Tab-separated table of C-alpha atoms and ligand atoms in Angstrom:
chain	number	residue	atom	x	y	z
A	262	MET	CA	-50.320	2.476	17.663
A	263	ILE	CA	-51.489	1.976	13.690
A	264	THR	CA	-54.916	0.703	14.133
A	265	GLY	CA	-57.344	0.100	10.552
A	266	ILE	CA	-54.563	-1.342	9.032
A	267	GLY	CA	-56.540	-3.306	5.963
A	268	SER	CA	-53.814	-5.899	5.498
A	269	LEU	CA	-51.120	-5.582	6.800
A	270	VAL	CA	-47.712	-7.549	5.340
A	271	THR	CA	-45.554	-9.445	8.616
A	272	ASN	CA	-43.134	-11.601	7.385
A	273	ASP	CA	-44.073	-13.189	9.864
A	274	THR	CA	-45.846	-17.412	9.527
A	275	ALA	CA	-45.868	-17.584	13.936
A	276	HIS	CA	-48.891	-14.089	13.512
A	277	GLY	CA	-50.901	-13.863	9.907
A	278	THR	CA	-51.322	-16.674	6.569
A	279	GLY	CA	-48.938	-17.456	3.942
A	280	PRO	CA	-45.366	-16.550	3.492
A	281	LEU	CA	-46.006	-13.643	4.231
A	282	GLY	CA	-47.732	-13.951	8.005
A	283	LEU	CA	-50.223	-11.603	6.280
A	284	LEU	CA	-53.237	-10.315	8.908
A	285	THR	CA	-56.162	-8.181	7.746
A	286	ASP	CA	-57.707	-5.710	10.036
A	287	ALA	CA	-54.505	-5.930	12.067
A	288	ALA	CA	-53.273	-2.797	14.268
A	289	VAL	CA	-49.062	-2.651	15.343
A	290	VAL	CA	-48.490	-0.674	19.000
A	291	ILE	CA	-44.986	0.117	18.540
A	292	ASP	CA	-43.257	1.763	21.522
A	293	ALA	CA	-39.719	2.881	21.848
A	294	GLY	CA	-38.840	2.438	17.955
A	295	THR	CA	-39.671	-1.241	18.424
A	296	VAL	CA	-42.641	-2.843	17.681
A	297	VAL	CA	-44.376	-4.359	21.059
A	298	TRP	CA	-47.448	-6.393	19.808
A	299	VAL	CA	-48.672	-7.185	16.543
A	300	GLY	CA	-52.886	-8.878	16.183
A	301	PRO	CA	-56.254	-7.895	15.176
A	302	ALA	CA	-57.453	-4.408	15.867
A	303	ASP	CA	-60.177	-5.616	17.665
A	304	ALA	CA	-57.659	-6.751	20.654
A	305	ALA	CA	-55.563	-4.095	20.412
A	306	PRO	CA	-54.076	-3.634	23.515
A	307	ALA	CA	-54.826	-0.043	24.541
A	308	ALA	CA	-51.937	2.878	24.053
A	309	ASP	CA	-51.347	7.117	24.275
A	310	GLU	CA	-51.416	7.793	20.444
A	311	ARG	CA	-53.151	6.235	17.373
A	312	PHE	CA	-52.846	6.305	13.958
A	313	ASP	CA	-55.617	5.238	11.796
A	314	ALA	CA	-54.273	2.870	8.717
A	315	GLY	CA	-57.757	3.793	7.314
A	316	GLY	CA	-58.165	0.672	5.457
A	317	ARG	CA	-55.073	0.845	3.565
A	318	ALA	CA	-51.273	-1.525	3.412
A	319	LEU	CA	-48.879	-1.575	6.248
A	320	LEU	CA	-45.789	-3.789	5.121
A	321	PRO	CA	-41.700	-4.169	6.566
A	322	GLY	CA	-39.813	-1.070	5.035
A	323	PHE	CA	-38.037	-2.197	2.562
A	324	VAL	CA	-34.289	-3.355	3.026
A	325	ASP	CA	-32.704	-2.469	-0.185
A	326	SER	CA	-29.295	-4.614	0.131
A	327	HIS	CA	-27.232	-3.404	-2.860
A	328	ALA	CA	-26.439	0.354	-3.552
A	329	HIS	CA	-23.905	2.428	-4.982
A	330	LEU	CA	-24.687	5.836	-3.456
A	331	VAL	CA	-21.160	7.506	-2.925
A	332	PHE	CA	-20.203	9.395	-6.364
A	333	ALA	CA	-20.309	12.371	-7.865
A	334	GLY	CA	-21.497	13.644	-11.639
A	335	ASP	CA	-23.464	11.586	-13.922
A	336	ARG	CA	-23.547	9.125	-17.500
A	337	THR	CA	-26.661	10.455	-19.072
A	338	ALA	CA	-24.593	10.692	-22.232
A	339	GLU	CA	-23.512	6.650	-21.113
A	340	PHE	CA	-26.920	5.798	-20.836
A	341	ASN	CA	-28.428	7.502	-24.210
A	342	ALA	CA	-25.980	5.631	-26.194
A	343	ARG	CA	-25.865	2.060	-24.778
A	344	MET	CA	-30.313	3.107	-25.582
A	345	SER	CA	-28.758	3.692	-28.633
A	346	GLY	CA	-27.339	0.301	-29.355
A	347	GLN	CA	-24.305	0.042	-28.068
A	348	ALA	CA	-23.116	-2.540	-25.534
A	349	TYR	CA	-22.758	-1.837	-21.594
A	350	SER	CA	-18.979	-2.765	-20.410
A	351	ALA	CA	-17.783	-2.875	-17.400
A	352	GLY	CA	-15.040	-0.036	-18.265
A	353	GLY	CA	-17.709	2.914	-18.198
A	354	ILE	CA	-16.866	2.369	-14.487
A	355	ARG	CA	-14.196	4.584	-14.621
A	356	THR	CA	-16.635	7.147	-15.736
A	357	THR	CA	-18.281	7.615	-12.633
A	358	VAL	CA	-14.556	6.961	-10.407
A	359	ALA	CA	-13.384	10.530	-11.637
A	360	ALA	CA	-16.196	13.026	-11.163
A	361	THR	CA	-15.377	10.694	-7.603
A	362	ARG	CA	-12.274	12.166	-7.347
A	363	ALA	CA	-12.147	15.201	-7.638
A	364	ALA	CA	-15.331	16.206	-5.661
A	365	THR	CA	-15.407	17.431	-1.871
A	366	ASP	CA	-16.226	15.375	0.994
A	367	ALA	CA	-19.049	18.159	1.041
A	368	GLU	CA	-20.498	17.169	-2.686
A	369	LEU	CA	-20.038	13.573	-1.621
A	370	ASP	CA	-22.393	14.222	1.221
A	371	ALA	CA	-24.519	15.772	0.155
A	372	ASN	CA	-25.312	13.628	-2.464
A	373	LEU	CA	-25.395	10.945	-0.378
A	374	ALA	CA	-27.795	12.285	1.752
A	375	ARG	CA	-30.021	12.890	-0.530
A	376	PHE	CA	-29.985	9.446	-1.719
A	377	VAL	CA	-30.741	8.301	1.081
A	378	ARG	CA	-33.924	10.298	1.156
A	379	GLU	CA	-35.031	10.505	-2.020
A	380	ALA	CA	-35.227	6.138	-1.070
A	381	LEU	CA	-36.877	7.195	1.902
A	382	HIS	CA	-40.098	8.468	0.682
A	383	GLN	CA	-40.457	5.496	-1.774
A	384	GLY	CA	-40.255	3.440	1.469
A	385	THR	CA	-36.744	2.082	2.130
A	386	THR	CA	-35.522	2.559	5.539
A	387	THR	CA	-32.959	0.349	5.369
A	388	VAL	CA	-30.028	0.488	2.653
A	389	GLU	CA	-26.720	-1.008	2.150
A	390	CYS	CA	-23.977	1.285	0.863
A	391	LYS	CA	-20.727	0.458	-0.989
A	392	SER	CA	-17.344	2.649	-1.699
A	393	GLY	CA	-15.718	1.395	-5.576
A	394	TYR	CA	-15.936	5.026	-6.887
A	395	GLY	CA	-12.542	6.094	-5.850
A	396	LEU	CA	-10.073	3.592	-5.733
A	397	THR	CA	-7.062	4.810	-4.060
A	398	VAL	CA	-6.054	4.069	-0.720
A	399	GLU	CA	-8.394	7.757	0.820
A	400	ASP	CA	-10.785	8.040	-1.822
A	401	GLU	CA	-12.263	4.922	-0.820
A	402	ALA	CA	-10.868	5.366	3.055
A	403	ARG	CA	-13.451	8.657	2.755
A	404	ALA	CA	-16.276	7.284	1.489
A	405	LEU	CA	-16.902	4.481	3.935
A	406	ARG	CA	-16.375	7.235	6.041
A	407	ILE	CA	-19.016	9.119	4.145
A	408	ALA	CA	-21.293	5.997	3.597
A	409	ALA	CA	-20.676	5.678	7.857
A	410	GLY	CA	-22.805	8.396	8.427
A	411	HIS	CA	-25.352	7.454	6.618
A	412	THR	CA	-25.542	3.386	6.754
A	413	PRO	CA	-24.252	0.922	9.078
A	414	GLU	CA	-24.166	-1.019	6.204
A	415	THR	CA	-21.137	-0.123	4.875
A	416	THR	CA	-19.560	-1.832	2.403
A	417	TYR	CA	-15.555	-2.280	1.027
A	418	LEU	CA	-15.582	-2.582	-2.565
A	419	GLY	CA	-12.266	-1.290	-3.642
A	420	ALA	CA	-12.335	-4.094	-5.977
A	421	HIS	CA	-15.432	-2.174	-8.333
A	422	VAL	CA	-12.835	-2.108	-10.922
A	423	VAL	CA	-8.925	-2.011	-11.662
A	424	ALA	CA	-8.027	1.457	-11.053
A	425	PRO	CA	-6.423	2.981	-14.038
A	426	GLU	CA	-3.435	3.950	-12.319
A	427	PHE	CA	-2.974	0.278	-12.601
A	428	ALA	CA	-3.906	-0.752	-15.499
A	429	ASP	CA	-0.729	-2.675	-17.099
A	430	ASP	CA	-0.290	-3.796	-13.445
A	431	PRO	CA	-3.710	-5.716	-11.828
A	432	ALA	CA	-2.191	-7.632	-9.057
A	433	GLY	CA	-0.083	-4.717	-8.151
A	434	TYR	CA	-4.158	-3.503	-7.240
A	435	VAL	CA	-5.147	-6.069	-5.399
A	436	ASP	CA	-2.052	-6.037	-3.358
A	437	LEU	CA	-3.274	-2.410	-2.804
A	438	VAL	CA	-6.785	-3.679	-2.482
A	439	THR	CA	-5.920	-7.000	0.048
A	440	GLY	CA	-3.220	-4.521	1.604
A	441	GLU	CA	-2.981	-0.969	2.731
A	442	MET	CA	-6.932	-0.019	1.487
A	443	LEU	CA	-8.151	-2.243	3.167
A	444	ASP	CA	-6.380	-1.195	6.321
A	445	ALA	CA	-7.484	2.160	5.263
A	446	CYS	CA	-10.658	1.039	4.901
A	447	ALA	CA	-11.999	-1.936	7.501
A	448	PRO	CA	-12.855	0.965	10.290
A	449	TYR	CA	-15.218	1.809	8.316
A	450	ALA	CA	-16.918	-1.402	6.910
A	451	ARG	CA	-19.230	-3.713	7.894
A	452	TRP	CA	-18.844	-6.049	4.184
A	453	VAL	CA	-16.425	-6.936	1.841
A	454	ASP	CA	-17.481	-7.325	-2.246
A	455	VAL	CA	-15.564	-7.910	-5.335
A	456	PHE	CA	-16.967	-7.561	-9.127
A	457	CYS	CA	-15.563	-10.928	-9.983
A	458	GLU	CA	-16.485	-10.691	-13.887
A	459	LYS	CA	-15.111	-10.793	-16.703
A	460	GLY	CA	-13.196	-7.478	-17.361
A	461	ALA	CA	-13.166	-6.728	-13.343
A	462	PHE	CA	-11.740	-9.656	-11.128
A	463	ASP	CA	-10.926	-13.289	-11.758
A	464	GLY	CA	-11.987	-15.806	-9.400
A	465	ASP	CA	-8.275	-15.907	-7.639
A	466	GLN	CA	-8.447	-12.288	-7.581
A	467	ALA	CA	-11.741	-12.281	-6.626
A	468	ARG	CA	-10.731	-15.065	-3.232
A	469	ALA	CA	-7.438	-12.512	-2.055
A	470	VAL	CA	-9.845	-9.796	-1.673
A	471	LEU	CA	-12.627	-11.552	0.069
A	472	THR	CA	-10.061	-13.444	2.130
A	473	ALA	CA	-8.160	-10.706	2.272
A	474	GLY	CA	-11.217	-8.546	4.114
A	475	VAL	CA	-12.455	-11.793	6.249
A	476	ALA	CA	-9.553	-12.008	8.116
A	477	ARG	CA	-10.168	-8.230	8.827
A	478	GLY	CA	-13.279	-9.288	10.455
A	479	LEU	CA	-15.384	-7.875	7.234
A	480	THR	CA	-18.127	-10.578	6.256
A	481	PRO	CA	-18.242	-11.233	2.213
A	482	ARG	CA	-20.880	-10.327	-0.313
A	483	VAL	CA	-19.915	-10.833	-4.058
A	484	HIS	CA	-21.305	-9.771	-7.190
A	485	ALA	CA	-21.877	-12.407	-9.113
A	486	ASN	CA	-21.944	-14.161	-12.239
A	487	GLN	CA	-23.351	-10.519	-13.880
A	488	LEU	CA	-23.053	-10.090	-17.597
A	489	SER	CA	-21.303	-13.824	-17.423
A	490	TYR	CA	-21.434	-16.828	-16.017
A	491	GLY	CA	-17.879	-17.499	-13.383
A	492	PRO	CA	-16.831	-18.171	-10.527
A	493	GLY	CA	-18.344	-15.813	-8.404
A	494	VAL	CA	-22.063	-17.264	-6.668
A	495	GLN	CA	-19.476	-20.696	-5.997
A	496	LEU	CA	-17.095	-18.392	-4.631
A	497	ALA	CA	-19.983	-16.793	-2.211
A	498	VAL	CA	-21.186	-19.955	-1.091
A	499	GLU	CA	-18.008	-21.132	-0.543
A	500	LEU	CA	-16.837	-17.958	1.779
A	501	GLY	CA	-20.229	-18.257	3.546
A	502	ALA	CA	-20.771	-14.627	1.996
A	503	ALA	CA	-23.722	-13.331	2.854
A	504	SER	CA	-25.257	-12.747	-0.347
A	505	ALA	CA	-24.277	-13.242	-4.290
A	506	ASP	CA	-25.385	-10.061	-6.591
A	507	HIS	CA	-26.834	-10.550	-9.516
A	508	CYS	CA	-26.282	-14.114	-10.548
A	509	THR	CA	-27.920	-13.358	-14.103
A	510	HIS	CA	-26.121	-16.134	-15.049
A	511	LEU	CA	-26.309	-19.233	-13.686
A	512	THR	CA	-25.452	-22.985	-14.185
A	513	ASP	CA	-27.401	-25.938	-12.297
A	514	GLU	CA	-24.553	-26.820	-10.301
A	515	ASP	CA	-24.294	-22.601	-9.645
A	516	VAL	CA	-28.716	-22.941	-8.496
A	517	ALA	CA	-27.655	-26.189	-5.971
A	518	ALA	CA	-24.678	-24.511	-4.279
A	519	LEU	CA	-27.412	-21.741	-3.431
A	520	ALA	CA	-31.034	-23.763	-2.848
A	521	GLY	CA	-27.678	-25.869	-0.443
A	522	SER	CA	-26.641	-22.625	1.973
A	523	ALA	CA	-27.384	-19.175	3.520
A	524	THR	CA	-25.900	-16.795	0.524
A	525	VAL	CA	-28.625	-14.935	-0.613
A	526	ALA	CA	-29.308	-14.805	-4.037
A	527	THR	CA	-30.047	-10.875	-4.841
A	528	LEU	CA	-31.425	-9.610	-7.988
A	529	LEU	CA	-31.283	-6.693	-9.177
A	530	PRO	CA	-33.751	-5.933	-12.320
A	531	GLY	CA	-32.630	-2.063	-12.399
A	532	ALA	CA	-29.793	-3.065	-13.791
A	533	GLU	CA	-31.299	-5.461	-16.245
A	534	PHE	CA	-33.955	-2.515	-17.055
A	535	SER	CA	-30.901	-0.214	-17.916
A	536	THR	CA	-28.984	-2.371	-19.958
A	537	ARG	CA	-31.326	-3.697	-22.368
A	538	ALA	CA	-30.257	-7.617	-21.005
A	539	ALA	CA	-31.764	-10.717	-19.930
A	540	TYR	CA	-33.184	-11.147	-16.695
A	541	PRO	CA	-32.285	-13.244	-13.831
A	542	ASP	CA	-34.452	-15.997	-13.454
A	543	ALA	CA	-36.038	-15.709	-9.993
A	544	ARG	CA	-38.159	-18.909	-10.833
A	545	ARG	CA	-35.705	-21.042	-10.918
A	546	LEU	CA	-33.982	-20.039	-7.399
A	547	LEU	CA	-37.148	-19.976	-5.500
A	548	ALA	CA	-38.073	-23.643	-7.294
A	549	ALA	CA	-34.542	-24.958	-6.287
A	550	GLY	CA	-35.429	-23.664	-2.388
A	551	ALA	CA	-32.860	-20.523	-2.727
A	552	THR	CA	-34.051	-17.464	-0.993
A	553	VAL	CA	-34.540	-14.885	-2.884
A	554	ALA	CA	-33.995	-10.502	-1.843
A	555	LEU	CA	-34.529	-7.898	-4.746
A	556	SER	CA	-32.561	-4.786	-4.719
A	557	THR	CA	-31.536	-2.077	-6.623
A	558	ASP	CA	-28.434	-1.833	-7.484
A	559	CYS	CA	-28.760	2.109	-7.318
A	560	ASN	CA	-25.560	3.551	-9.501
A	561	PRO	CA	-25.505	6.441	-11.995
A	562	GLY	CA	-24.111	3.766	-14.484
A	563	SER	CA	-26.088	0.252	-14.837
A	564	SER	CA	-29.060	1.011	-13.041
A	565	PHE	CA	-29.503	5.166	-11.589
A	566	THR	CA	-33.083	4.268	-9.882
A	567	SER	CA	-33.696	3.991	-6.173
A	568	SER	CA	-37.640	2.038	-6.183
A	569	MET	CA	-37.691	-1.016	-4.163
A	570	ALA	CA	-41.476	-0.818	-5.951
A	571	PHE	CA	-39.704	-0.297	-9.293
A	572	CYS	CA	-37.748	-3.903	-9.335
A	573	ILE	CA	-41.244	-5.393	-7.551
A	574	ALA	CA	-42.935	-4.425	-10.512
A	575	VAL	CA	-40.505	-5.908	-12.552
A	576	ALA	CA	-39.446	-8.786	-10.959
A	577	VAL	CA	-42.729	-9.478	-10.950
A	578	ARG	CA	-43.120	-9.010	-14.790
A	579	GLU	CA	-40.071	-10.635	-15.874
A	580	MET	CA	-38.923	-12.779	-13.618
A	581	GLY	CA	-41.212	-14.520	-12.952
A	582	MET	CA	-41.994	-13.720	-8.912
A	583	THR	CA	-45.477	-13.854	-7.809
A	584	PRO	CA	-46.103	-10.340	-6.404
A	585	ASP	CA	-46.027	-11.665	-2.813
A	586	GLU	CA	-42.472	-13.751	-3.973
A	587	ALA	CA	-41.464	-10.172	-4.998
A	588	VAL	CA	-43.092	-7.931	-1.664
A	589	HIS	CA	-40.722	-10.710	0.311
A	590	ALA	CA	-37.890	-10.429	-1.309
A	591	ALA	CA	-37.405	-6.654	-0.907
A	592	THR	CA	-37.665	-7.547	2.373
A	593	ALA	CA	-37.159	-10.017	4.301
A	594	GLY	CA	-34.718	-11.652	1.725
A	595	GLY	CA	-33.062	-7.874	1.951
A	596	ALA	CA	-32.656	-8.004	6.008
A	597	ARG	CA	-31.516	-12.126	5.291
A	598	ALA	CA	-28.813	-10.445	2.381
A	599	LEU	CA	-27.738	-7.802	5.249
A	600	ARG	CA	-27.968	-10.757	8.284
A	601	ARG	CA	-30.035	-8.189	10.474
A	602	PRO	CA	-32.567	-10.241	12.144
A	603	ASP	CA	-34.375	-6.237	13.487
A	604	VAL	CA	-35.603	-5.458	10.111
A	605	GLY	CA	-37.482	-6.742	7.258
A	606	LEU	CA	-40.717	-8.023	9.658
A	607	ILE	CA	-43.681	-6.498	11.395
A	608	ALA	CA	-43.314	-8.355	14.526
A	609	PRO	CA	-42.482	-8.046	18.246
A	610	GLY	CA	-38.794	-6.778	18.802
A	611	ALA	CA	-38.049	-5.695	14.945
A	612	ARG	CA	-37.544	-2.261	15.195
A	613	ALA	CA	-40.173	-0.037	13.776
A	614	ASP	CA	-39.889	0.644	10.452
A	615	LEU	CA	-42.826	0.469	8.704
A	616	LEU	CA	-43.860	1.486	4.917
A	617	LEU	CA	-48.108	2.275	4.722
A	618	LEU	CA	-49.848	2.213	1.001
A	619	ASP	CA	-52.244	4.396	-0.273
A	620	ALA	CA	-53.507	1.028	-2.108
A	621	PRO	CA	-55.312	-1.550	0.377
A	622	SER	CA	-52.994	-4.388	-0.677
A	623	HIS	CA	-49.033	-4.702	-0.720
A	624	VAL	CA	-50.176	-6.071	-4.664
A	625	HIS	CA	-50.371	-2.793	-5.527
A	626	LEU	CA	-46.773	-2.482	-5.760
A	627	ALA	CA	-46.149	-5.156	-8.629
A	628	TYR	CA	-50.067	-4.140	-9.951
A	629	ARG	CA	-49.988	0.214	-10.476
A	630	PRO	CA	-46.253	0.016	-11.724
A	631	GLY	CA	-44.451	3.778	-11.286
A	632	VAL	CA	-47.164	4.932	-9.853
A	633	PRO	CA	-46.417	7.136	-6.078
A	634	LEU	CA	-48.012	4.912	-3.815
A	635	THR	CA	-46.121	5.447	-0.517
A	636	ALA	CA	-47.887	7.161	2.239
A	637	ALA	CA	-46.732	6.899	5.046
A	638	VAL	CA	-43.197	5.740	6.272
A	639	TRP	CA	-41.790	4.952	10.059
A	640	ARG	CA	-37.513	4.104	10.766
A	641	ALA	CA	-37.741	3.258	14.017
A	642	GLY	CA	-40.895	4.074	15.305
A	643	VAL	CA	-40.075	7.985	13.538
A	644	ARG	CA	-42.608	9.386	11.697
A	645	GLU	CA	-40.548	10.486	8.350
A	646	LEU	CA	-43.479	11.633	6.256
B	707	LIG	ZN1	-23.670	-3.678	-7.487
């Protein structure tokens, strides 16, 4: 039992007040990795073991539903150049592709383990992980095989950019991605994704990639409308994608489509921060009734942060979100984007993924930007730090 919780974010409106289901002076009881009881501390049942939260805030572990963590090398030079005035273009991905192909399985696995650990230390208890830096049949399959050793949320992103070998034959590359590469990757993937963007894959190519993945039992999610207006969001909604990610350039029709669907709008402020670009308008999406998730997009090119707290702070300061909305998006929103009813909330039956802050309220995540506030993390009931 965790007791003495000054402020508890349950994300369960049946158990507390407001959209975060807030409780004060609360307790949570865990058994065999699962939350079994939530309520006022003075009404808590007996428990074998007690942890006193000392009046601090407890919330669900963050659900980072969009990350690219199987890679080698870094792109410090590209970031440095961009911050010196050069524009970002999708082609920089190929730098990481070369380094990733040259890395051993052990190197990629160790890198991924380090990032998962780094995220865990900042309160992230569920992380999605995409392929997309191999771009050959063997390299994409090994990326997903390695990712599957660390998370069940694995995403086939062979359609990240056209592989350099196919620069003059993008149609041939789409054939590979929807054929032999998909066959090799599908056993290790839950999701299929495509970077639908000028310079990457157009609407027809994206549709081909996603429908081929669906035919192999994968569920779609889409890199949509990041750098420009385009067909990505409409395609995501039409195909019943779990999530349309980035959503930086949206028409009124795009916003309406998201609001009228089960497709989550996943916003990735680390990308705009790290490319010095205009942020997506979260307020507009929320006002229309869309479900919004926040995620890191952690990758070496355009958003090299694993910090969900950082994303919350930026979303509040720059994207029109309230602290409550941003925390909800980083927990329950991410869970919706991954279609995971067992995470992103603290309620009976949920997996006991918990983040204790060194702060009296979840609002401190935005109020104290850049400050390490992680006091303790439990994943499936196991104290990780
Ligand atoms: Zn991404």
